[in-house]
Amino acid sequence: MVMELDLGTARPLLEAWLREDIGHGDVTTGAVIPAGMLGRARIEAREPAVVAGLPLAGLCFEIVASTPLSWEAKVTDGSEVEAGEVLAVVEGPLGAILTAERTALNLLGHLSGIATLTRRFVDAIAGSSTKIVDTRKTTPGLRIFEKYAVRTGGGANHRFGLDDAILIKDNHIHAAGGITQAVTRARDNAPHVAKIEIEVENSGQLVEAIEAGADIVMLDNMSPQEVRDAVDATAGRAMLEVSGGVDLGNVAAYAAVGPDLISVGALTHSAPRTDVALEVER
Amino acid sequence: MVMELDLGTARPLLEAWLREDIGHGDVTTGAVIPAGMLGRARIEAREPAVVAGLPLAGLCFEIVASTPLSWEAKVTDGSEVEAGEVLAVVEGPLGAILTAERTALNLLGHLSGIATLTRRFVDAIAGSSTKIVDTRKTTPGLRIFEKYAVRTGGGANHRFGLDDAILIKDNHIHAAGGITQAVTRARDNAPHVAKIEIEVENSGQLVEAIEAGADIVMLDNMSPQEVRDAVDATAGRAMLEVSGGVDLGNVAAYAAVGPDLISVGALTHSAPRTDVALEVER
Amino acid sequence: MVMELDLGTARPLLEAWLREDIGHGDVTTGAVIPAGMLGRARIEAREPAVVAGLPLAGLCFEIVASTPLSWEAKVTDGSEVEAGEVLAVVEGPLGAILTAERTALNLLGHLSGIATLTRRFVDAIAGSSTKIVDTRKTTPGLRIFEKYAVRTGGGANHRFGLDDAILIKDNHIHAAGGITQAVTRARDNAPHVAKIEIEVENSGQLVEAIEAGADIVMLDNMSPQEVRDAVDATAGRAMLEVSGGVDLGNVAAYAAVGPDLISVGALTHSAPRTDVALEVER
Amino acid sequence: MVMELDLGTARPLLEAWLREDIGHGDVTTGAVIPAGMLGRARIEAREPAVVAGLPLAGLCFEIVASTPLSWEAKVTDGSEVEAGEVLAVVEGPLGAILTAERTALNLLGHLSGIATLTRRFVDAIAGSSTKIVDTRKTTPGLRIFEKYAVRTGGGANHRFGLDDAILIKDNHIHAAGGITQAVTRARDNAPHVAKIEIEVENSGQLVEAIEAGADIVMLDNMSPQEVRDAVDATAGRAMLEVSGGVDLGNVAAYAAVGPDLISVGALTHSAPRTDVALEVER
Amino acid sequence: MVMELDLGTARPLLEAWLREDIGHGDVTTGAVIPAGMLGRARIEAREPAVVAGLPLAGLCFEIVASTPLSWEAKVTDGSEVEAGEVLAVVEGPLGAILTAERTALNLLGHLSGIATLTRRFVDAIAGSSTKIVDTRKTTPGLRIFEKYAVRTGGGANHRFGLDDAILIKDNHIHAAGGITQAVTRARDNAPHVAKIEIEVENSGQLVEAIEAGADIVMLDNMSPQEVRDAVDATAGRAMLEVSGGVDLGNVAAYAAVGPDLISVGALTHSAPRTDVALEVER
Amino acid sequence: MVMELDLGTARPLLEAWLREDIGHGDVTTGAVIPAGMLGRARIEAREPAVVAGLPLAGLCFEIVASTPLSWEAKVTDGSEVEAGEVLAVVEGPLGAILTAERTALNLLGHLSGIATLTRRFVDAIAGSSTKIVDTRKTTPGLRIFEKYAVRTGGGANHRFGLDDAILIKDNHIHAAGGITQAVTRARDNAPHVAKIEIEVENSGQLVEAIEAGADIVMLDNMSPQEVRDAVDATAGRAMLEVSGGVDLGNVAAYAAVGPDLISVGALTHSAPRTDVALEVER
């Protein structure tokens, strides 16, 4: 999906996040930095990374500055950068730069961490036609940004929330009385525009799901061999998504047997933060 | 600090986070779960952890449910739990339980991860008088919760934001023209209620900071031996905070030489999520 | 779809709408109605209707009242009522009842109008397997309520917004360079959970859309005969939606030829308001 | 009244309404429209109308676009236009134009419908000194816009809400113990800046109201002949407002007998939407 | 006017004001007060006063407390109290009581100050039929509360804002080209429900205003003798409002000559705060 | 402290305050002022004052104006001005100027009143090293502005709220079981960055507080002689703050005996409003 980052939507969130850090004012900067002092600073990566969130970081500085400030990105989101590489240069009122620094870096480091981990998964299955997708295991309040970071890293997005797709999980199946009943209820009651995805745990359930008319089947915690069998049994009648137990060590083995999708919760819930820093030039 | 979690403040944030996931409605649950169906589910830890955020998880279910729902916590925040241990039981409208599940677990897993990592650091220096403190490297929008999780894990909080303490870092020092000048400006201009903390990189700066009247000195990226020397040189004239390069492997070595505080950014920016799950009883 | 009306989401909207009418206070009621006076009033339909929004009306009175007030619905949303039929009885502080009256009736009359018109369309095609669905031609700010009213009247909902389904219209097709290109781009770039719907204007385009892999085809402004031909040509390979030019006079003719869906913008943009009134008992 | 449309107030409402439609993103446009593609589109009327809300429509496009976009209105609000007439031309990023289209048209069509219906009532009584005024029977959340549309159509506004005028209706009269008592209470208790309007049902009540000192009397559901008698009996001692049962067929007969005001709820609660469309130029 | 204080509207404002003071938490109370400690405290007046805002103060404590808390008002708003008199007793979690104390007292002291000053003006003209009214010279954000305090003190409210009454001042007159033109424009263009008030500076303008049809005339900065002449010249054809230069020393002289209204900006912009305090019982 | 006024934070508050006054529109200006009329007006002081809030006043006019408007400040915040002195000139749409006038002046007069009173206290102790500081006795919702006005007048700010400093008052002491216990609890539980201030009522308590390790001691309602004794007894081991019973008549006597700080609640809760006015040029 090629949707761009919507800075209009982001702005009020950034304002709230800056307010979370700044409160009634940055007392250190207010007391120590001479009024009107200008400065120029570089945003740098301190480790190799795929950059995500650079426009958000720039917007942080612009929001805080009350006098003119320039922001020049040196790379674009999605770029692979080296340790020490300069990502952007910000120039303007030094006080504002130091006040906005932490929020900007917290966001940039978090999103770049997600993009970087996603890229590793994508690279690990290079050459296959399988897509790496995210999950709803995101940080509360950050979903649109974290899913943007996944796209930036080369992954694709699974559903954004409970309202834009049908995904029938084991608890739904049990409550409905079985796979066939659950799929039938979904078809009868859900919006006609939504595909029906259902989670299965074995090949018997897979067959029942396909025959009930599921559009997508999520294979829960299966081995690569089990996935291979599922691909064969499905024969293109439904999309297949591998879910559970996937890591960088085994993702290639899963991709090799031909599922359409591999979903990885860790992309958004366990990506290590990318170390980024701001250096004032002297 | 013994401030409790403020559920009144939390509620509108939880409502926004639930809205982020639910949007205009949970179409799967709406289509598949029979209207009025009741259920009972357990929240379980899937790995050993220190629990944090359980009241928030409970509030998620209460917010979503429009008919009576009971929430019974089996442990309290701060408890150490085993893999498989039941943290809480929720009983009521099954649809609401499934709709709120993901947001509740995302929050509980994230905060428990922070509390668990904090506890490990605290345990690693058991017996010392040094405090483990957090930093401002938190996830945007979640600071009050993440700092609560740090306290829950046994750590203490450093400043909450730029407005409640003075922390003079290298860029401030350079702009002010030196350590003495920076501390002097802070004393003259900052609120009299704030202690003055300043970051130093070597023993010469430490001495200058103390003589200028700093209340707290942050020792940036020093070795345990350097910290020992600093403790000796300071002789109680200021609080000392170790910052940078601390991990579970070396934290005990740092604590052993007697600093007042050790700050660890990883507590909030790199704590792995605790695996928690919801199991509907059948 | 069986999603219920979410009163939790509705409450802040109702509060804002009451504030729109009440401003800094109801000066007439404040000046004229004796303090503490109690009253009992009936909400009545003044014309035959399908009721929708009754819980919202009740919530209006509860929000305004600062002393105990009882609300008793005499019918449920979705009921067909006669002229003069009592829909609910509200009893409590008379001032609050009169202050909340207009907002409650404006909402109830608007939503009941939509449910009533929807029911007429649904009744007009009784016996067919075709579904009546709404569009995005809703009143700004009221979409979730208007779509609820459509469901209450027996219709089904099309997509809720631009984010929960793919609907490729003529302008998209032209920009992409043709139907095949547009469907291909959608398949490659859009979330895998979304079905792909595309608008066509003739049988040639229909064939191209199906062969390109569209899941749903919207037949734009076709006659019943043209729709019949399209149903035959499609032979179940895609869902078919009739759109444009449908009214109560011809909807049965369209349904008779077997499309899956008929969408009617007038359900939400031209439903006449149902006349409802509040009568204080004396 | 010549108050202009306040775009500053409108902006956050438009942003919320666009968000209602766009959610986390326009997935169709994101997937199908090539990035950076520019376009030029015309907003056209598809039936004769009085235009209202054109600046709001323009603002919708500006809000959505993140790169430069031009909006050129070809007519002003209040203009009478023919079917096919171009109302405005928008030029800029094609994706943004298509994303904002529906919200812009929903608003423009709704408000133009109100202005058009109002103009018909005003034209129907051309030559008289009677004013056509609206009521509080508006769509929740849209009152300031709908009342603007009434003014645009040539009507005048009755009170905006419960806080800016006194209007004593039958339920107030009954609670106060009679017309004289109600008017007296209003005079004693209400702000001195407010005129006192009271609703009456017959000539006896009219006389009592005038003698009690009412500034304006609303004649409820009277025939033109009854209104004529009321005008004679009043002899200029109060303003007279005709209310109830007025339509395009009889409004001239009412105006002919000389009331000051005729209020018409249908202006805002039953105006048919004006059909407007956006055509991308090719 | 007898409109009561609307606690529903007040609650979100109180929450915001408490948040202004509490921020991320009351660190003193959190650190020093033992968890779970209960307490009982009296709210007392430290000087004679007319009480206003007591329900708001009570609501402050309820909002902050997360465990049961009782609030018992000992007097009602509008009561005259002596120095040392107990206004209310609050009992519950001691930490919450101390945390809410300052915001509750700030509000109670501010509003009681306004009510007390208003009462003095009202008492100073006891026996006359003139009303003491307020102005729009209120504290930003507090208008509905300050106008409530004026009513509580026995005064009446002038208009609430620019939208609920016509008040033509000298700048308007000059722009319109004169008094007659200004009144005529107002009559032609303003809502028919609004009375027309105009400010005049001398008797010639007064006559012109009345003949132009003004409903109310504001006499700007006139002496009691000039007001007496104006009352005679007006002979009941319009209401007369004295404005400017009125204080407790001369208000009786103004009232003695018979104007309908005397407006006093100082009621809301210069009322000294009433000294109120919270005493924890030991 | 040299923190500047943050107009970014101020803007939404100003918008809300303007909305409080303007509501759905300025009906007088809308009716009386010819559309498109331009004007030029001076903001003047009508009494000697220290100006505070001028940028906020300017922003009010800019927010209301929908066509270009120029604002030229003639003095800066903090300037001492004479009666009649022009503070700023605003030029642009006359309607917008008159609509924004009252809110702009209410704010400017309120803040200038605070700055002016603060300056008088500061001037009264000129030559001493004591600082005049404010308290938390501010107007709800206006704290950041009122504290800015104190700084503008030459005072310093005490803590901003309950979250940025420790201040142990008599109720805390009693609950903790004594001064020593309270200070100890604060040291153990509160953030290490906060100084510990404690209120004492006599010299015995002062000694206990200092020995317990308090950083700042507030001397409650002591005479200048008692303060002198306290200064002597303290001998620089803690900061001393005089609180209670200070006015312009005795502040110099207090400052003469050498405390570090004198806090004055009246700065924010009893400063008389500065009389400021807007004059349209003719």
mmCIF file of C-alpha atoms in Angstrom, chain D residues 1-10 144 151 159-161 163-164, chain F residues 19 22-27 29-33 35-36 63-64 66:
data_model
loop_
_atom_site.group_PDB
_atom_site.id
_atom_site.type_symbol
_atom_site.label_atom_id
_atom_site.label_comp_id
_atom_site.label_asym_id
_atom_site.label_seq_id
_atom_site.Cartn_x
_atom_site.Cartn_y
_atom_site.Cartn_z
ATOM 1 C CA MET D 1 -28.697 39.443 9.131
ATOM 2 C CA VAL D 2 -25.459 39.753 7.251
ATOM 3 C CA MET D 3 -23.153 37.668 9.383
ATOM 4 C CA GLU D 4 -20.723 35.852 7.172
ATOM 5 C CA LEU D 5 -19.777 32.238 7.317
ATOM 6 C CA ASP D 6 -17.000 31.858 9.873
ATOM 7 C CA LEU D 7 -14.413 29.612 8.251
ATOM 8 C CA GLY D 8 -12.280 29.668 11.394
ATOM 9 C CA THR D 9 -15.053 28.020 13.357
ATOM 10 C CA ALA D 10 -15.834 25.717 10.471
ATOM 11 C CA ILE D 144 -24.799 27.321 12.308
ATOM 12 C CA ARG D 151 -29.793 33.476 5.158
ATOM 13 C CA ARG D 159 -33.313 32.353 17.551
ATOM 14 C CA PHE D 160 -30.148 30.235 17.388
ATOM 15 C CA GLY D 161 -30.848 28.308 20.538
ATOM 16 C CA ASP D 163 -30.137 30.860 25.246
ATOM 17 C CA ASP D 164 -30.638 33.846 22.996
ATOM 18 C CA ARG F 19 -15.819 31.617 21.285
ATOM 19 C CA ILE F 22 -18.750 35.513 20.291
ATOM 20 C CA GLY F 23 -20.864 32.366 20.370
ATOM 21 C CA HIS F 24 -22.590 31.889 17.013
ATOM 22 C CA GLY F 25 -21.726 35.428 15.928
ATOM 23 C CA ASP F 26 -21.502 39.111 16.872
ATOM 24 C CA VAL F 27 -25.023 40.159 15.923
ATOM 25 C CA THR F 29 -21.432 44.126 14.336
ATOM 26 C CA GLY F 30 -23.030 41.855 11.738
ATOM 27 C CA ALA F 31 -26.087 44.055 11.553
ATOM 28 C CA VAL F 32 -24.627 47.522 11.937
ATOM 29 C CA ILE F 33 -21.103 47.623 10.485
ATOM 30 C CA ALA F 35 -19.491 44.741 5.080
ATOM 31 C CA GLY F 36 -15.882 45.248 4.109
ATOM 32 C CA ILE F 63 -7.799 34.951 15.078
ATOM 33 C CA VAL F 64 -11.065 36.780 14.475
ATOM 34 C CA SER F 66 -10.703 36.565 8.049
#
